[in-house]
GROMACS .gro file of C-alpha atoms in nm:
model
  467
    1MET     CA    1  -0.011  -3.885  -1.734
    2GLN     CA    2  -0.228  -3.906  -1.423
    3PHE     CA    3  -0.156  -4.279  -1.375
    4ARG     CA    4   0.216  -4.210  -1.402
    5TYR     CA    5   0.196  -3.966  -1.112
    6ALA     CA    6  -0.028  -4.208  -0.922
    7LEU     CA    7   0.221  -4.492  -0.976
    8VAL     CA    8   0.510  -4.281  -0.847
    9TYR     CA    9   0.307  -4.179  -0.543
   10VAL     CA   10   0.202  -4.539  -0.476
   11CYS     CA   11   0.560  -4.666  -0.505
   12ILE     CA   12   0.687  -4.407  -0.260
   13THR     CA   13   0.405  -4.485  -0.018
   14PHE     CA   14   0.466  -4.860  -0.055
   15VAL     CA   15   0.833  -4.819   0.034
   16VAL     CA   16   0.742  -4.607   0.336
   17LEU     CA   17   0.484  -4.859   0.455
   18LEU     CA   18   0.726  -5.147   0.395
   19PHE     CA   19   0.989  -4.986   0.615
   20LEU     CA   20   0.717  -4.913   0.870
   21ASN     CA   21   0.610  -5.280   0.862
   22ILE     CA   22   0.968  -5.399   0.909
   23TYR     CA   23   1.024  -5.150   1.190
   24CYS     CA   24   0.702  -5.249   1.372
   25SER     CA   25   0.781  -5.621   1.335
   26GLY     CA   26   1.131  -5.569   1.469
   27ALA     CA   27   1.000  -5.353   1.752
   28SER     CA   28   0.748  -5.618   1.857
   29GLN     CA   29   1.018  -5.888   1.851
   30ARG     CA   30   1.252  -5.668   2.058
   31LEU     CA   31   0.974  -5.612   2.309
   32PHE     CA   32   0.917  -5.984   2.354
   33TYR     CA   33   1.294  -6.038   2.357
   34GLN     CA   34   1.340  -5.801   2.650
   35SER     CA   35   1.058  -5.956   2.853
   36LYS     CA   36   1.180  -6.310   2.778
   37GLU     CA   37   1.541  -6.224   2.861
   38THR     CA   38   1.445  -6.082   3.198
   39SER     CA   39   1.237  -6.386   3.286
   40MET     CA   40   1.489  -6.648   3.168
   41VAL     CA   41   1.793  -6.481   3.323
   42GLU     CA   42   1.618  -6.449   3.659
   43LYS     CA   43   1.526  -6.818   3.655
   44CYS     CA   44   1.878  -6.922   3.561
   45GLN     CA   45   2.038  -6.699   3.825
   46LEU     CA   46   1.810  -6.837   4.098
   47ALA     CA   47   1.893  -7.194   3.996
   48ALA     CA   48   2.267  -7.117   3.987
   49ALA     CA   49   2.249  -6.953   4.331
   50ASP     CA   50   2.073  -7.254   4.486
   51ILE     CA   51   2.318  -7.502   4.331
   52ALA     CA   52   2.617  -7.291   4.440
   53LYS     CA   53   2.515  -7.358   4.802
   54LEU     CA   54   2.595  -7.731   4.762
   55GLU     CA   55   2.921  -7.845   4.918
   56VAL     CA   56   2.985  -8.097   4.642
   57LEU     CA   57   2.859  -8.083   4.284
   58ASN     CA   58   2.757  -8.432   4.179
   59THR     CA   59   2.461  -8.588   4.007
   60THR     CA   60   2.273  -8.677   4.327
   61ASN     CA   61   2.314  -8.343   4.499
   62VAL     CA   62   2.227  -8.142   4.188
   63SER     CA   63   1.920  -8.360   4.115
   64GLN     CA   64   1.793  -8.308   4.468
   65ALA     CA   65   1.855  -7.932   4.450
   66VAL     CA   66   1.674  -7.900   4.117
   67SER     CA   67   1.385  -8.112   4.244
   68SER     CA   68   1.334  -7.870   4.529
   69MET     CA   69   1.311  -7.573   4.292
   70GLU     CA   70   0.962  -7.454   4.201
   71GLY     CA   71   0.838  -7.244   3.911
   72LEU     CA   72   1.120  -7.314   3.666
   73ARG     CA   73   0.893  -7.437   3.386
   74VAL     CA   74   1.157  -7.455   3.116
   75THR     CA   75   1.178  -7.691   2.824
   76ARG     CA   76   1.523  -7.821   2.914
   77LEU     CA   77   1.761  -7.765   3.204
   78LEU     CA   78   2.129  -7.868   3.208
   79VAL     CA   79   2.376  -7.842   3.496
   80THR     CA   80   2.747  -7.898   3.431
   81ASP     CA   81   3.061  -7.894   3.643
   82TYR     CA   82   3.361  -7.671   3.576
   83ALA     CA   83   3.488  -7.921   3.311
   84GLY     CA   84   3.161  -7.914   3.115
   85VAL     CA   85   3.040  -8.259   3.220
   86VAL     CA   86   2.662  -8.277   3.250
   87LEU     CA   87   2.554  -8.346   3.608
   88TYR     CA   88   2.183  -8.299   3.545
   89ASP     CA   89   1.964  -8.310   3.232
   90SER     CA   90   1.589  -8.259   3.253
   91TYR     CA   91   1.536  -8.404   2.907
   92VAL     CA   92   1.496  -8.777   2.973
   93ALA     CA   93   1.437  -8.903   2.616
   94ASP     CA   94   1.781  -8.803   2.493
   95SER     CA   95   1.972  -8.732   2.810
   96SER     CA   96   2.328  -8.597   2.797
   97LEU     CA   97   2.402  -8.698   3.157
   98GLY     CA   98   2.773  -8.772   3.207
   99SER     CA   99   2.882  -8.637   2.872
  100TYR     CA  100   3.058  -8.320   2.779
  101VAL     CA  101   2.855  -8.036   2.632
  102LEU     CA  102   3.004  -7.774   2.405
  103LEU     CA  103   2.706  -7.548   2.371
  104PRO     CA  104   2.810  -7.189   2.278
  105GLU     CA  105   2.617  -7.043   2.569
  106VAL     CA  106   2.783  -7.279   2.820
  107VAL     CA  107   3.130  -7.214   2.680
  108GLN     CA  108   3.084  -6.837   2.697
  109ALA     CA  109   2.940  -6.850   3.049
  110MET     CA  110   3.224  -7.072   3.176
  111THR     CA  111   3.496  -6.859   3.022
  112GLY     CA  112   3.341  -6.530   3.126
  113THR     CA  113   3.375  -6.336   3.446
  114ALA     CA  114   3.176  -6.418   3.758
  115GLY     CA  115   2.812  -6.333   3.722
  116TYR     CA  116   2.825  -6.324   3.342
  117ASP     CA  117   2.495  -6.434   3.186
  118VAL     CA  118   2.466  -6.543   2.823
  119PHE     CA  119   2.125  -6.515   2.655
  120PHE     CA  120   2.032  -6.608   2.301
  121TRP     CA  121   1.693  -6.570   2.139
  122GLU     CA  122   1.549  -6.646   1.800
  123TYR     CA  123   1.211  -6.660   1.632
  124HIS     CA  124   1.125  -6.903   1.354
  125GLU     CA  125   0.789  -6.995   1.197
  126GLY     CA  126   0.575  -6.889   1.492
  127ILE     CA  127   0.797  -7.044   1.763
  128MET     CA  128   1.023  -6.856   2.003
  129PHE     CA  129   1.351  -7.024   2.108
  130SER     CA  130   1.526  -6.888   2.418
  131ARG     CA  131   1.858  -7.006   2.563
  132VAL     CA  132   2.043  -6.875   2.865
  133ALA     CA  133   2.353  -6.989   3.056
  134THR     CA  134   2.471  -6.866   3.397
  135PRO     CA  135   2.795  -6.970   3.569
  136ILE     CA  136   2.780  -7.132   3.912
  137VAL     CA  137   3.008  -6.928   4.134
  138SER     CA  138   3.131  -7.054   4.471
  139TYR     CA  139   3.360  -6.834   4.675
  140GLY     CA  140   3.446  -6.628   4.366
  141THR     CA  141   3.532  -6.931   4.156
  142ILE     CA  142   3.330  -7.074   3.865
  143VAL     CA  143   3.255  -7.433   3.956
  144GLY     CA  144   2.988  -7.512   3.698
  145CYS     CA  145   2.715  -7.376   3.475
  146VAL     CA  146   2.334  -7.379   3.454
  147TYR     CA  147   2.187  -7.392   3.105
  148MET     CA  148   1.817  -7.342   3.028
  149MET     CA  149   1.632  -7.370   2.698
  150GLU     CA  150   1.270  -7.279   2.643
  151VAL     CA  151   1.053  -7.336   2.335
  152ASP     CA  152   0.753  -7.101   2.358
  153ALA     CA  153   0.493  -7.155   2.088
  154GLN     CA  154   0.240  -6.932   2.265
  155GLN     CA  155   0.446  -6.615   2.257
  156GLY     CA  156   0.569  -6.710   1.913
  157GLY     CA  157   0.206  -6.726   1.802
  158VAL     CA  158   0.146  -6.382   1.952
  159ILE     CA  159   0.440  -6.242   1.756
  160GLN     CA  160   0.319  -6.414   1.440
  161THR     CA  161  -0.035  -6.279   1.488
  162LEU     CA  162   0.099  -5.930   1.553
  163GLN     CA  163   0.313  -5.940   1.241
  164GLN     CA  164   0.020  -6.066   1.036
  165ASN     CA  165  -0.195  -5.784   1.170
  166ILE     CA  166   0.073  -5.529   1.085
  167PHE     CA  167   0.101  -5.677   0.736
  168THR     CA  168  -0.278  -5.670   0.690
  169ILE     CA  169  -0.298  -5.309   0.807
  170THR     CA  170  -0.012  -5.220   0.574
  171LEU     CA  171  -0.184  -5.392   0.281
  172VAL     CA  172  -0.514  -5.217   0.353
  173LEU     CA  173  -0.339  -4.882   0.380
  174GLU     CA  174  -0.160  -4.947   0.052
  175LEU     CA  175  -0.488  -5.029  -0.120
  176VAL     CA  176  -0.643  -4.712   0.022
  177VAL     CA  177  -0.344  -4.511  -0.096
  178ILE     CA  178  -0.369  -4.665  -0.443
  179LEU     CA  179  -0.740  -4.586  -0.465
  180PHE     CA  180  -0.691  -4.233  -0.334
  181SER     CA  181  -0.396  -4.173  -0.569
  182VAL     CA  182  -0.590  -4.289  -0.874
  183LEU     CA  183  -0.894  -4.079  -0.783
  184PHE     CA  184  -0.681  -3.775  -0.702
  185ALA     CA  185  -0.474  -3.807  -1.020
  186SER     CA  186  -0.785  -3.861  -1.230
  187GLY     CA  187  -0.960  -3.557  -1.080
  188PHE     CA  188  -0.648  -3.344  -1.110
  189SER     CA  189  -0.596  -3.448  -1.471
  190LYS     CA  190  -0.962  -3.383  -1.556
  191ARG     CA  191  -0.947  -3.030  -1.415
  192LEU     CA  192  -0.613  -2.965  -1.581
  193ARG     CA  193  -0.752  -3.080  -1.918
  194ARG     CA  194  -1.034  -2.832  -1.863
  195VAL     CA  195  -0.778  -2.551  -1.835
  196LEU     CA  196  -0.593  -2.674  -2.146
  197ALA     CA  197  -0.919  -2.691  -2.341
  198SER     CA  198  -0.999  -2.333  -2.236
  199MET     CA  199  -0.654  -2.225  -2.354
  200ARG     CA  200  -0.722  -2.374  -2.696
  201ILE     CA  201  -1.054  -2.190  -2.712
  202ILE     CA  202  -0.885  -1.862  -2.619
  203ARG     CA  203  -0.613  -1.930  -2.875
  204GLY     CA  204  -0.890  -1.963  -3.133
  205GLY     CA  205  -0.997  -1.604  -3.061
  206ASP     CA  206  -1.296  -1.652  -2.830
  207TYR     CA  207  -1.197  -1.416  -2.549
  208THR     CA  208  -1.542  -1.436  -2.389
  209HIS     CA  209  -1.477  -1.793  -2.270
  210ARG     CA  210  -1.424  -1.850  -1.897
  211VAL     CA  211  -1.305  -2.163  -1.719
  212VAL     CA  212  -1.501  -2.283  -1.415
  213MET     CA  213  -1.282  -2.489  -1.180
  214GLY     CA  214  -1.459  -2.506  -0.845
  215GLY     CA  215  -1.289  -2.604  -0.522
  216ASN     CA  216  -1.033  -2.409  -0.325
  217ASP     CA  217  -0.692  -2.541  -0.427
  218GLU     CA  218  -0.405  -2.433  -0.651
  219LEU     CA  219  -0.593  -2.527  -0.968
  220THR     CA  220  -0.878  -2.300  -0.858
  221PHE     CA  221  -0.633  -2.012  -0.819
  222LEU     CA  222  -0.487  -2.102  -1.159
  223GLY     CA  223  -0.837  -2.088  -1.310
  224ASP     CA  224  -0.901  -1.748  -1.150
  225GLU     CA  225  -0.573  -1.611  -1.283
  226PHE     CA  226  -0.655  -1.756  -1.624
  227ASN     CA  227  -0.995  -1.583  -1.624
  228GLN     CA  228  -0.839  -1.252  -1.523
  229LEU     CA  229  -0.583  -1.286  -1.801
  230THR     CA  230  -0.863  -1.366  -2.045
  231GLU     CA  231  -1.054  -1.057  -1.935
  232ARG     CA  232  -0.748  -0.843  -1.997
  233LEU     CA  233  -0.704  -1.003  -2.338
  234GLN     CA  234  -1.070  -0.934  -2.413
  235VAL     CA  235  -1.031  -0.568  -2.312
  236SER     CA  236  -0.708  -0.537  -2.513
  237GLU     CA  237  -0.870  -0.696  -2.816
  238SER     CA  238  -1.171  -0.465  -2.783
  239LYS     CA  239  -0.942  -0.162  -2.760
  240ARG     CA  240  -0.741  -0.282  -3.058
  241ALA     CA  241  -1.051  -0.333  -3.269
  242ARG     CA  242  -1.187   0.006  -3.168
  243PHE     CA  243  -0.850   0.165  -3.237
  244VAL     CA  244  -0.834   0.012  -3.585
  245SER     CA  245  -1.188   0.123  -3.654
  246ASP     CA  246  -1.131   0.477  -3.524
  247ALA     CA  247  -0.797   0.513  -3.699
  248SER     CA  248  -0.947   0.393  -4.026
  249HIS     CA  249  -1.233   0.638  -3.991
  250GLU     CA  250  -1.006   0.929  -3.901
  251LEU     CA  251  -0.760   0.859  -4.183
  252LYS     CA  252  -1.038   0.807  -4.433
  253THR     CA  253  -1.171   1.163  -4.403
  254PRO     CA  254  -0.854   1.354  -4.504
  255LEU     CA  255  -0.774   1.093  -4.769
  256ALA     CA  256  -1.121   1.130  -4.915
  257SER     CA  257  -1.079   1.508  -4.916
  258ILE     CA  258  -0.743   1.481  -5.094
  259LYS     CA  259  -0.891   1.239  -5.347
  260LEU     CA  260  -1.187   1.471  -5.412
  261LEU     CA  261  -0.966   1.778  -5.455
  262THR     CA  262  -0.721   1.602  -5.689
  263ASP     CA  263  -1.008   1.463  -5.901
  264SER     CA  264  -1.160   1.811  -5.923
  265ILE     CA  265  -0.831   1.955  -6.045
  266LEU     CA  266  -0.783   1.680  -6.303
  267GLN     CA  267  -1.138   1.669  -6.435
  268ASN     CA  268  -1.221   2.041  -6.450
  269ASP     CA  269  -1.065   2.339  -6.623
  270MET     CA  270  -0.981   2.583  -6.346
  271ASP     CA  271  -0.807   2.912  -6.335
  272GLN     CA  272  -0.476   2.944  -6.160
  273ASP     CA  273  -0.620   3.093  -5.839
  274THR     CA  274  -0.870   2.810  -5.798
  275VAL     CA  275  -0.601   2.548  -5.858
  276ARG     CA  276  -0.376   2.721  -5.602
  277GLU     CA  277  -0.664   2.719  -5.351
  278PHE     CA  278  -0.730   2.348  -5.408
  279VAL     CA  279  -0.361   2.263  -5.376
  280SER     CA  280  -0.349   2.462  -5.051
  281ASP     CA  281  -0.641   2.255  -4.919
  282ILE     CA  282  -0.460   1.937  -5.022
  283GLY     CA  283  -0.153   2.056  -4.830
  284SER     CA  284  -0.368   2.126  -4.522
  285GLU     CA  285  -0.514   1.776  -4.534
  286ALA     CA  286  -0.166   1.629  -4.581
  287ASP     CA  287  -0.044   1.824  -4.277
  288ARG     CA  288  -0.339   1.689  -4.083
  289LEU     CA  289  -0.246   1.334  -4.184
  290THR     CA  290   0.114   1.399  -4.082
  291ARG     CA  291   0.013   1.527  -3.739
  292MET     CA  292  -0.220   1.233  -3.688
  293THR     CA  293   0.040   0.972  -3.784
  294GLN     CA  294   0.301   1.142  -3.566
  295LYS     CA  295   0.068   1.130  -3.267
  296LEU     CA  296  -0.017   0.767  -3.338
  297LEU     CA  297   0.353   0.681  -3.350
  298SER     CA  298   0.412   0.878  -3.031
  299LEU     CA  299   0.125   0.700  -2.855
  300SER     CA  300   0.250   0.360  -2.971
  301ARG     CA  301   0.602   0.443  -2.853
  302ILE     CA  302   0.478   0.550  -2.510
  303GLU     CA  303   0.268   0.235  -2.461
  304SER     CA  304   0.551   0.007  -2.566
  305GLN     CA  305   0.806   0.168  -2.334
  306GLN     CA  306   0.860   0.042  -1.983
  307ASP     CA  307   0.939   0.260  -1.683
  308GLY     CA  308   1.285   0.375  -1.776
  309ASP     CA  309   1.527   0.656  -1.707
  310CYS     CA  310   1.411   0.968  -1.530
  311GLU     CA  311   1.560   1.284  -1.389
  312ILE     CA  312   1.485   1.538  -1.120
  313THR     CA  313   1.276   1.807  -1.288
  314TYR     CA  314   1.093   2.120  -1.179
  315MET     CA  315   0.772   2.208  -1.360
  316LYS     CA  316   0.812   2.589  -1.364
  317PRO     CA  317   1.099   2.608  -1.621
  318THR     CA  318   0.919   2.366  -1.854
  319ILE     CA  319   0.595   2.563  -1.823
  320ASP     CA  320   0.782   2.880  -1.922
  321ARG     CA  321   0.919   2.704  -2.233
  322VAL     CA  322   0.574   2.587  -2.337
  323VAL     CA  323   0.423   2.931  -2.281
  324ARG     CA  324   0.688   3.088  -2.504
  325MET     CA  325   0.612   2.832  -2.777
  326LEU     CA  326   0.236   2.897  -2.760
  327THR     CA  327   0.251   3.275  -2.731
  328GLY     CA  328   0.156   3.321  -3.096
  329LEU     CA  329  -0.145   3.088  -3.063
  330THR     CA  330  -0.271   3.267  -2.750
  331GLU     CA  331  -0.241   3.606  -2.916
  332LYS     CA  332  -0.414   3.481  -3.229
  333ASN     CA  333  -0.713   3.351  -3.028
  334GLY     CA  334  -0.712   3.641  -2.784
  335ILE     CA  335  -0.656   3.417  -2.483
  336ARG     CA  336  -0.526   3.569  -2.158
  337LEU     CA  337  -0.274   3.335  -1.998
  338GLU     CA  338  -0.228   3.351  -1.619
  339LEU     CA  339   0.056   3.173  -1.438
  340ASP     CA  340   0.058   3.089  -1.067
  341CYS     CA  341   0.374   2.883  -1.012
  342LYS     CA  342   0.499   3.016  -0.678
  343GLU     CA  343   0.521   2.668  -0.519
  344ASP     CA  344   0.722   2.433  -0.736
  345CYS     CA  345   0.846   2.091  -0.619
  346PRO     CA  346   1.097   1.847  -0.770
  347ILE     CA  347   0.960   1.535  -0.940
  348LEU     CA  348   1.117   1.236  -1.115
  349ILE     CA  349   1.033   1.258  -1.485
  350LEU     CA  350   1.210   1.313  -1.814
  351GLU     CA  351   1.185   1.678  -1.915
  352ASP     CA  352   1.072   1.580  -2.266
  353ASP     CA  353   0.776   1.386  -2.121
  354LEU     CA  354   0.683   1.676  -1.893
  355TYR     CA  355   0.708   1.916  -2.187
  356GLN     CA  356   0.476   1.699  -2.398
  357ILE     CA  357   0.220   1.677  -2.114
  358ILE     CA  358   0.214   2.051  -2.048
  359PHE     CA  359   0.216   2.138  -2.418
  360ASN     CA  360  -0.087   1.920  -2.498
  361LEU     CA  361  -0.286   2.049  -2.200
  362LEU     CA  362  -0.213   2.415  -2.276
  363GLU     CA  363  -0.274   2.369  -2.650
  364ASN     CA  364  -0.615   2.213  -2.581
  365GLY     CA  365  -0.695   2.489  -2.332
  366ILE     CA  366  -0.624   2.749  -2.601
  367LYS     CA  367  -0.795   2.575  -2.894
  368TYR     CA  368  -1.116   2.491  -2.710
  369ASN     CA  369  -1.141   2.817  -2.519
  370LEU     CA  370  -1.383   3.097  -2.596
  371PRO     CA  371  -1.259   3.414  -2.768
  372SER     CA  372  -1.101   3.652  -2.514
  373GLY     CA  373  -1.110   3.370  -2.263
  374ARG     CA  374  -0.870   3.296  -1.980
  375LEU     CA  375  -0.626   3.007  -1.933
  376THR     CA  376  -0.481   2.955  -1.585
  377VAL     CA  377  -0.179   2.739  -1.507
  378ARG     CA  378  -0.106   2.660  -1.141
  379THR     CA  379   0.152   2.452  -0.958
  380PHE     CA  380   0.112   2.370  -0.590
  381ARG     CA  381   0.183   2.104  -0.333
  382ALA     CA  382  -0.079   1.868  -0.186
  383GLY     CA  383   0.071   1.643   0.079
  384ASP     CA  384   0.347   1.438  -0.083
  385ASN     CA  385   0.237   1.522  -0.438
  386ALA     CA  386   0.329   1.800  -0.677
  387MET     CA  387   0.021   1.929  -0.858
  388LEU     CA  388  -0.019   2.090  -1.201
  389GLN     CA  389  -0.356   2.240  -1.290
  390VAL     CA  390  -0.457   2.379  -1.628
  391ALA     CA  391  -0.800   2.550  -1.622
  392ASP     CA  392  -0.976   2.728  -1.908
  393THR     CA  393  -1.295   2.925  -1.948
  394GLY     CA  394  -1.404   2.743  -2.262
  395VAL     CA  395  -1.718   2.559  -2.366
  396GLY     CA  396  -1.669   2.280  -2.113
  397ILE     CA  397  -1.728   1.908  -2.144
  398PRO     CA  398  -2.067   1.735  -2.102
  399GLU     CA  399  -2.091   1.515  -1.794
  400ASP     CA  400  -2.152   1.198  -1.998
  401ALA     CA  401  -1.831   1.262  -2.193
  402LEU     CA  402  -1.595   1.312  -1.896
  403GLY     CA  403  -1.522   0.940  -1.872
  404HIS     CA  404  -1.418   0.920  -2.239
  405VAL     CA  405  -1.202   1.227  -2.298
  406PHE     CA  406  -0.879   1.027  -2.247
  407GLU     CA  407  -0.975   0.761  -2.502
  408ARG     CA  408  -0.815   0.752  -2.845
  409PHE     CA  409  -0.992   0.949  -3.118
  410TYR     CA  410  -1.266   1.058  -2.880
  411ARG     CA  411  -1.384   1.413  -2.945
  412VAL     CA  412  -1.667   1.589  -2.771
  413ASP     CA  413  -1.744   1.817  -3.067
  414LYS     CA  414  -1.618   1.645  -3.381
  415ALA     CA  415  -1.688   1.937  -3.613
  416ARG     CA  416  -1.505   2.186  -3.389
  417SER     CA  417  -1.218   1.945  -3.334
  418ARG     CA  418  -1.162   1.899  -3.705
  419SER     CA  419  -1.176   2.270  -3.764
  420THR     CA  420  -0.904   2.324  -3.500
  421GLY     CA  421  -0.692   2.040  -3.635
  422GLY     CA  422  -0.762   1.809  -3.345
  423SER     CA  423  -0.720   1.433  -3.383
  424GLY     CA  424  -0.856   1.308  -3.050
  425LEU     CA  425  -0.514   1.168  -2.952
  426GLY     CA  426  -0.364   1.446  -2.742
  427LEU     CA  427  -0.530   1.360  -2.410
  428ALA     CA  428  -0.466   0.987  -2.465
  429ILE     CA  429  -0.096   1.067  -2.501
  430VAL     CA  430  -0.106   1.285  -2.189
  431ARG     CA  431  -0.268   1.013  -1.977
  432ASN     CA  432  -0.022   0.744  -2.089
  433MET     CA  433   0.277   0.970  -2.022
  434VAL     CA  434   0.144   1.067  -1.679
  435GLU     CA  435   0.076   0.708  -1.575
  436ARG     CA  436   0.412   0.592  -1.710
  437ASN     CA  437   0.577   0.835  -1.468
  438GLN     CA  438   0.375   0.715  -1.162
  439GLY     CA  439   0.136   1.009  -1.182
  440SER     CA  440  -0.238   1.053  -1.220
  441ILE     CA  441  -0.465   1.293  -1.407
  442GLN     CA  442  -0.821   1.410  -1.337
  443VAL     CA  443  -1.063   1.637  -1.517
  444GLU     CA  444  -1.343   1.856  -1.387
  445SER     CA  445  -1.573   2.048  -1.616
  446THR     CA  446  -1.892   2.250  -1.619
  447LEU     CA  447  -2.068   2.283  -1.952
  448GLY     CA  448  -2.047   2.643  -2.076
  449GLN     CA  449  -1.803   2.752  -1.804
  450GLY     CA  450  -1.480   2.567  -1.875
  451SER     CA  451  -1.264   2.268  -1.780
  452ALA     CA  452  -0.979   2.202  -1.537
  453PHE     CA  453  -0.721   1.925  -1.581
  454THR     CA  454  -0.521   1.837  -1.268
  455VAL     CA  455  -0.202   1.629  -1.290
  456SER     CA  456  -0.038   1.479  -0.980
  457PHE     CA  457   0.319   1.350  -0.945
  458PRO     CA  458   0.497   1.213  -0.634
  459ILE     CA  459   0.741   1.468  -0.495
  460PHE     CA  460   1.105   1.361  -0.498
  461ASP     CA  461   1.290   1.505  -0.201
  462PRO     CA  462   1.662   1.410  -0.219
  463GLU     CA  463   1.719   1.472   0.154
  464GLU     CA  464   1.425   1.258   0.264
  465ASP     CA  465   1.525   0.989   0.014
  466GLU     CA  466   1.877   0.969   0.159
  467THR     CA  467   1.734   0.951   0.511
   0.00000   0.00000   0.00000
C-alpha cells in the first residue's frame, strides 16, 4: 500500500520536474536566441547601410566595401543585387559568386518592405546556427540584400552544458523525491499499522490498551482521539459490568425471599393465617421486583433517547400535581411540606420528564426524612437559570457518599432503603433526565441534619429568543 502511494507521488513529481526541465531548457534557448538576434541583426544592418552608399553595386565595389568593414566575424557573408545574383561571397572554398541564390531568408528580405530583417535560428547537437538577411535600400528602393550566417559552437556548448546541468539537477531532485516518498510512505504505513493493531486489540476486549504515536501530525491526533474513545469504552464497559453485577445482586434478594417463602409453604403444614401472611410477603417482594424492573426500563429508555421534543413548561403547576399525589405519604410519615414557589420561570422540557424529576426528589425527601420532619420545595431564579430546590430535615448523607448518590443501585443505608422499598435507581433516573434536558443537579448534605437537592434549567424567554 505504501509503495503504491509513493509511486503515485513520484510519478506526479516526475511529470512536474519534466515540464520544469523542458521549460528551463526552452527559456535558456530563448535567452540566447534574443541576444544572438540582436547581435546578428545589428551587424547585418550596418553592412547593408555601408553597401547602400555605393553608387553602383558590382563585385569590385562590394568587395572593397566589405573589406573596409571591421568586427563582422561571421561564418559566411553573401551580398546580392536586386535580382538575387551573388556579388560577394566570403566563403572561398565553395563560392556562389555570380550565381543566383534562393535562400529563404534572402527571398523574404527582398520581397519584404524596406527595413525588413529576416532572422532564423536553430540549435542542433551543441551547435548554434544563426542566419539573418537585410535588404539593401537606396533612396527607398530595394537594390540588393546582405545575408549572414554564423555557426557558433561556443554558445551552443554553453546551451548544451546548461541543459545537461538542468537535467542533472532534475534527476537528483527526482531521486531525492523517490527516497523521501518511500521513507514517508513507509513511516506512515508503519504508524497506521500500529493504529490498526490497536483496533484489533480493542476489538478483542482489552480496553486498557493505548496506542502511542508520537510526533505532531494528523496521525498523532488520530491516535489521541483513538485513546479517548478507548477510555470512554473502558468506562462504559466498567459501568456495564457494575450494572450487571448490581442488578443481579438486587434481583437476587427478592427472588431468594420468594423462593424461601414458597418452599416454606410447600414443605410445612401451616394454618390459614400463616399461609396468608406468607403469600402477602410474596406479593410484596413481587411488587418490589416490578418497581425495580420498571425503573430499570425507564432508565434504559432515558439513556437511549436523544434530545428530542420539548415544550415550554412552568414548574409550579407540576409541583402542585406531585404534592397532591404524595399527600397520603406525607401524612403517613408525619412530614410537614412547605412550598415557596413565588418566582417561577418558563423552561424547555417535557412535562412528563419534569413530573418524574420532581416526584422522585420529593418521594426520597419523604422516605428518608425523620418522623415529624420538614420538606421544603423552592423555585427561584439565578441569573439565566430556573432553580428547583428540594430540602429535607432527614438523616443526611455522609460526605464520602455524596459523589455516588447518583449512581445506579447505590444506597447509603441499604437496610433502610430496602425497608422503604428503595431500589437505588431513583436519583440515577433524575440525573439522566435533568442532563437530557440541558440541566444540572447538585446535592448538599450534612449528616444528621438533612439534604438539599438543587436542579438548574436554562430559562426560556420567548421575547428574548425572538429578539
